Amino acid sequence: MIRLDDVQIFVQTVEAESFSEAARQLNIAPGLASSAVQRLEKELGVRLFTRSTRSMQLSEDGERYLPHARALLEAQQEGRRALAREDGALSGPLRLSVSSDFGRNLLLGWLDAFQHQHPALSLHVRMSDRAVDLVRQPLDAAIRYGTLSDSSLVAMSLLDTNRRAVCASPAYLAKHGTPTSIDDLRRHNCLRFLWSEQVHERWRFTLPTGDRTVAISGNRISDDADAVRRWAVAGEGIIYKSRLDVIDDLKAGRLVELFPHAHCEPAPLNLVCADRTRLTPVMTQLKAFLREKCEALAASHTPKLL
């Protein structure tokens, strides 16, 4: 019989990347952690880790078993929460990964409101513009722009009509002139974003004449999308960002939208889970809450183009 304590130690070892660190975090002896994983391996009939004198890493069987181990632990916790609450209130941890700009300037305030509605929830928010591994990392979901490349993940749409927008500050346009076509962007200082070590410097558009890609350049690059937006507001150049991220700047006049919204690249926003076992009542209600917020924000400002 598989012991859930052994499953927990296995998952903790994956996250800690060593038996000794997992044991320290769980306040048990290192030998107990190693024995627990060996016992689990015996019950499953596989090797979960490949070990050497210098390193330890998940085996192929371990990689396959990990999401199911997480699901077992989550089911146990969800069962305990269900027994502990008679009124159906949401409780327990909510562990999210979110991009920097959307996270800092929009999501944090929305999560405040969501937690105030459900005070038994505890929030764990990781803010990063790097890709995350929803299978291996202790996360319930990630909020990300774009179309999923991994078909095994589960995406719940928060705003499927969202697109990117080309924007600059009034000060920048007054000093450097306003581009009248996408080809003019080559002659302007374009602020670039670095995602997973790849610079986003080929901006894509859908024009009446067909799809076009413009290779841009500029004197600033950052792996923090919020920093890129702040540079644009300060008048340092032109950005190509999710329109949802810049709506407040557009409404306040800090930024100006340059080209028709329909011409810019789609940037759907999704709440992404590793698998369907993560679609708990917390996730279902969070999705409905955030979708309502995103749709209201998107509808709050009609593009006013130069």
XYZ file of C-alpha atoms in Angstrom:
306
model
C 0.000 0.000 0.000
C 1.311 3.424 -0.953
C 1.716 5.759 2.023
C 0.833 9.398 1.432
C 3.686 10.434 3.723
C 6.090 8.738 1.308
C 4.457 10.531 -1.618
C 4.844 13.857 0.181
C 8.527 13.199 0.851
C 9.030 12.263 -2.809
C 7.458 15.542 -3.987
C 9.398 17.540 -1.391
C 12.639 15.898 -2.545
C 11.914 16.877 -6.149
C 11.323 20.488 -5.117
C 14.327 20.624 -2.775
C 16.560 18.717 -5.251
C 18.120 16.632 -2.466
C 17.132 14.222 0.316
C 18.981 16.231 2.951
C 17.278 19.521 2.086
C 13.860 17.863 1.866
C 14.453 16.285 5.268
C 15.471 19.649 6.736
C 12.302 21.310 5.382
C 10.129 18.485 6.753
C 12.050 18.357 10.049
C 12.937 14.671 9.725
C 16.203 12.752 9.557
C 17.799 12.516 6.068
C 17.796 8.749 6.334
C 14.028 8.747 6.800
C 13.560 10.771 3.613
C 15.728 8.373 1.616
C 13.959 5.351 3.093
C 10.534 6.800 2.291
C 11.413 7.268 -1.375
C 12.921 3.780 -1.577
C 9.725 2.353 -0.049
C 7.621 4.239 -2.610
C 9.845 2.965 -5.431
C 9.365 -0.582 -4.188
C 5.566 -0.201 -4.106
C 5.525 1.297 -7.623
C 8.104 -1.102 -9.014
C 10.161 1.669 -10.637
C 13.155 3.906 -9.931
C 11.928 7.470 -9.357
C 15.425 8.976 -9.255
C 18.701 8.262 -10.993
C 21.429 8.608 -8.381
C 25.180 8.980 -8.485
C 27.754 10.005 -5.917
C 27.515 13.619 -7.071
C 23.972 14.153 -8.282
C 20.382 13.022 -8.174
C 17.701 13.694 -10.758
C 14.260 12.439 -11.685
C 14.134 9.363 -13.868
C 11.718 9.119 -16.792
C 9.360 7.141 -14.556
C 9.741 9.805 -11.881
C 8.824 12.526 -14.371
C 5.683 10.592 -15.340
C 4.693 9.893 -11.745
C 5.278 13.419 -10.370
C 1.990 15.064 -11.543
C 0.030 12.108 -10.151
C 1.876 12.382 -6.837
C 0.981 16.055 -6.647
C -2.631 15.212 -7.487
C -2.750 12.644 -4.641
C -1.531 15.217 -2.133
C -3.896 17.877 -3.461
C -6.840 15.463 -3.269
C -5.958 14.693 0.344
C -5.810 18.397 1.213
C -9.026 19.134 -0.658
C -10.764 16.326 1.232
C -9.640 17.736 4.549
C -10.784 21.217 3.554
C -14.177 19.874 2.482
C -14.648 18.192 5.869
C -13.505 21.293 7.715
C -15.974 23.682 6.047
C -19.704 23.243 6.214
C -20.597 26.442 4.359
C -18.696 25.629 1.147
C -16.249 28.502 1.717
C -13.004 28.432 -0.271
C -9.889 27.739 1.793
C -6.310 26.561 1.568
C -3.327 27.810 -0.441
C -3.661 29.477 -3.850
C -0.263 29.293 -5.584
C 0.065 31.380 -8.723
C 2.789 32.442 -11.159
C 2.143 35.703 -13.002
C 4.039 38.043 -15.321
C 5.529 41.205 -13.818
C 3.505 43.963 -15.494
C 0.094 42.308 -15.278
C 0.922 41.034 -11.801
C 2.085 44.267 -10.195
C -0.312 46.701 -11.798
C -3.528 44.709 -12.158
C -3.576 41.284 -10.543
C -2.383 42.221 -7.036
C -5.357 44.506 -6.484
C -7.768 41.950 -7.931
C -6.337 39.200 -5.722
C -6.825 41.451 -2.692
C -10.526 41.637 -3.531
C -10.742 37.879 -4.190
C -9.085 37.003 -0.887
C -11.313 39.453 1.000
C -14.282 37.542 -0.421
C -12.674 34.250 0.674
C -10.606 35.027 3.810
C -9.728 31.360 4.456
C -7.525 31.376 1.328
C -3.787 31.990 1.600
C -2.018 33.553 -1.370
C 1.376 32.456 -2.720
C 2.297 34.663 -5.707
C 5.445 34.258 -7.807
C 6.021 37.247 -10.067
C 8.333 36.538 -13.001
C 8.600 37.000 -16.747
C 10.263 33.607 -17.143
C 8.631 30.358 -18.180
C 7.592 28.084 -15.311
C 7.226 24.310 -15.095
C 3.717 23.729 -13.783
C 4.378 19.998 -13.373
C 7.568 20.154 -11.317
C 7.087 23.421 -9.436
C 4.633 23.754 -6.503
C 2.113 25.898 -8.389
C -1.632 25.621 -8.876
C -1.693 27.760 -12.019
C 0.071 30.417 -14.074
C -1.446 33.478 -15.735
C 0.179 34.055 -19.100
C -0.376 35.763 -22.439
C -0.239 33.892 -25.739
C -1.233 30.571 -27.247
C -0.117 27.442 -25.408
C 2.711 25.475 -27.008
C 2.247 22.510 -24.632
C -1.054 20.820 -25.481
C -0.983 18.755 -22.271
C -1.654 21.855 -20.168
C -5.166 23.095 -19.432
C -5.872 26.718 -20.411
C -8.904 28.663 -19.196
C -9.472 31.866 -21.135
C -9.537 35.140 -19.226
C -9.601 37.412 -22.288
C -9.353 35.743 -25.698
C -9.903 38.990 -27.640
C -6.840 40.739 -26.217
C -4.171 41.961 -28.659
C -0.900 43.807 -28.473
C -0.706 47.562 -28.955
C 2.007 49.850 -30.343
C 2.355 52.756 -27.922
C 4.550 55.733 -27.118
C 4.337 58.683 -24.759
C 3.217 62.132 -26.007
C 6.685 63.460 -25.057
C 8.461 60.881 -27.237
C 6.191 61.597 -30.223
C 6.632 65.353 -29.833
C 10.419 64.966 -29.884
C 10.862 62.226 -32.502
C 7.728 62.399 -34.635
C 4.852 59.969 -35.027
C 5.307 56.857 -37.207
C 2.593 56.712 -39.859
C 3.197 53.108 -40.965
C 4.649 49.997 -39.414
C 7.728 50.361 -41.650
C 8.463 53.668 -39.893
C 9.125 51.684 -36.702
C 12.540 50.733 -38.088
C 13.589 54.385 -37.749
C 12.451 54.723 -34.131
C 13.861 53.672 -30.779
C 11.876 50.534 -29.970
C 12.039 49.171 -26.433
C 12.577 45.417 -26.456
C 11.541 42.658 -24.080
C 13.569 39.537 -23.263
C 11.523 36.354 -22.694
C 13.341 33.141 -21.726
C 16.621 34.476 -23.132
C 15.035 35.427 -26.477
C 14.714 39.091 -27.440
C 11.283 40.030 -28.792
C 12.509 42.196 -31.688
C 10.355 40.999 -34.583
C 6.952 42.627 -34.222
C 4.125 40.926 -36.141
C 1.110 42.595 -37.728
C -1.911 41.563 -39.777
C -2.542 44.238 -42.421
C -5.240 44.416 -45.116
C -2.484 43.406 -47.551
C -1.423 40.379 -45.477
C 0.762 39.420 -42.524
C 3.922 41.469 -41.947
C 6.852 41.200 -39.571
C 8.998 44.234 -38.787
C 12.495 43.830 -37.375
C 12.979 46.658 -34.888
C 15.917 47.921 -32.845
C 16.548 50.231 -29.929
C 18.877 51.128 -27.100
C 17.102 49.340 -24.227
C 16.258 45.695 -23.452
C 14.855 44.189 -20.248
C 13.580 40.812 -19.074
C 11.033 42.688 -16.918
C 7.953 43.718 -18.917
C 6.991 46.299 -16.317
C 10.368 48.021 -16.725
C 9.845 48.213 -20.507
C 6.423 49.797 -20.030
C 7.830 52.318 -17.524
C 10.543 53.312 -20.020
C 7.863 54.030 -22.604
C 5.845 56.137 -20.150
C 9.046 58.081 -19.390
C 9.421 58.927 -23.103
C 12.351 56.635 -23.903
C 10.850 54.845 -26.903
C 8.048 52.816 -28.479
C 6.647 49.569 -27.063
C 4.623 46.647 -28.424
C 2.744 45.221 -25.442
C -0.448 43.556 -24.401
C -3.169 46.183 -24.614
C -4.576 45.002 -21.285
C -1.319 46.028 -19.588
C -1.397 49.580 -20.967
C -5.116 50.464 -20.825
C -4.694 52.515 -17.652
C -1.785 54.397 -19.262
C -3.877 55.035 -22.383
C -6.844 56.285 -20.355
C -4.589 58.613 -18.340
C -2.828 59.949 -21.449
C 0.576 58.653 -20.369
C 0.731 56.600 -23.561
C -0.794 56.978 -27.026
C -1.825 54.060 -29.251
C -0.352 54.406 -32.739
C -1.883 51.819 -35.085
C -5.292 50.139 -35.379
C -5.788 47.566 -32.674
C -6.954 44.944 -35.190
C -3.592 45.051 -36.989
C -1.600 43.914 -33.946
C -0.667 40.418 -32.864
C -3.222 38.491 -30.754
C -2.294 38.154 -27.064
C -4.987 36.027 -25.405
C -4.747 35.842 -21.621
C -5.147 32.436 -19.965
C -5.218 30.861 -16.532
C -3.104 27.730 -17.103
C -3.038 24.534 -15.004
C -0.851 21.445 -15.317
C -3.827 19.093 -15.685
C -7.538 18.762 -14.935
C -6.949 17.574 -11.392
C -6.054 21.202 -10.626
C -9.533 22.436 -11.602
C -10.649 22.770 -7.989
C -13.525 25.002 -6.815
C -10.903 27.635 -5.950
C -9.577 27.616 -9.515
C -13.048 27.641 -11.067
C -14.157 30.641 -9.028
C -10.853 32.457 -9.537
C -11.218 32.013 -13.295
C -14.742 33.480 -13.297
C -13.639 36.366 -11.056
C -10.589 37.287 -13.155
C -12.441 36.907 -16.458
C -15.039 39.431 -15.282
C -12.290 41.865 -14.240
C -10.388 41.490 -17.531
C -13.495 41.929 -19.690
C -14.552 45.034 -17.751
C -11.084 46.585 -18.082
C -10.886 45.823 -21.805
C -14.312 47.417 -22.349
C -13.429 50.516 -20.357
C -11.392 52.173 -23.105
C -12.039 52.483 -26.827
C -8.874 52.937 -28.924
C -8.188 56.576 -29.868
C -5.519 56.527 -32.544
C -3.377 59.333 -33.894
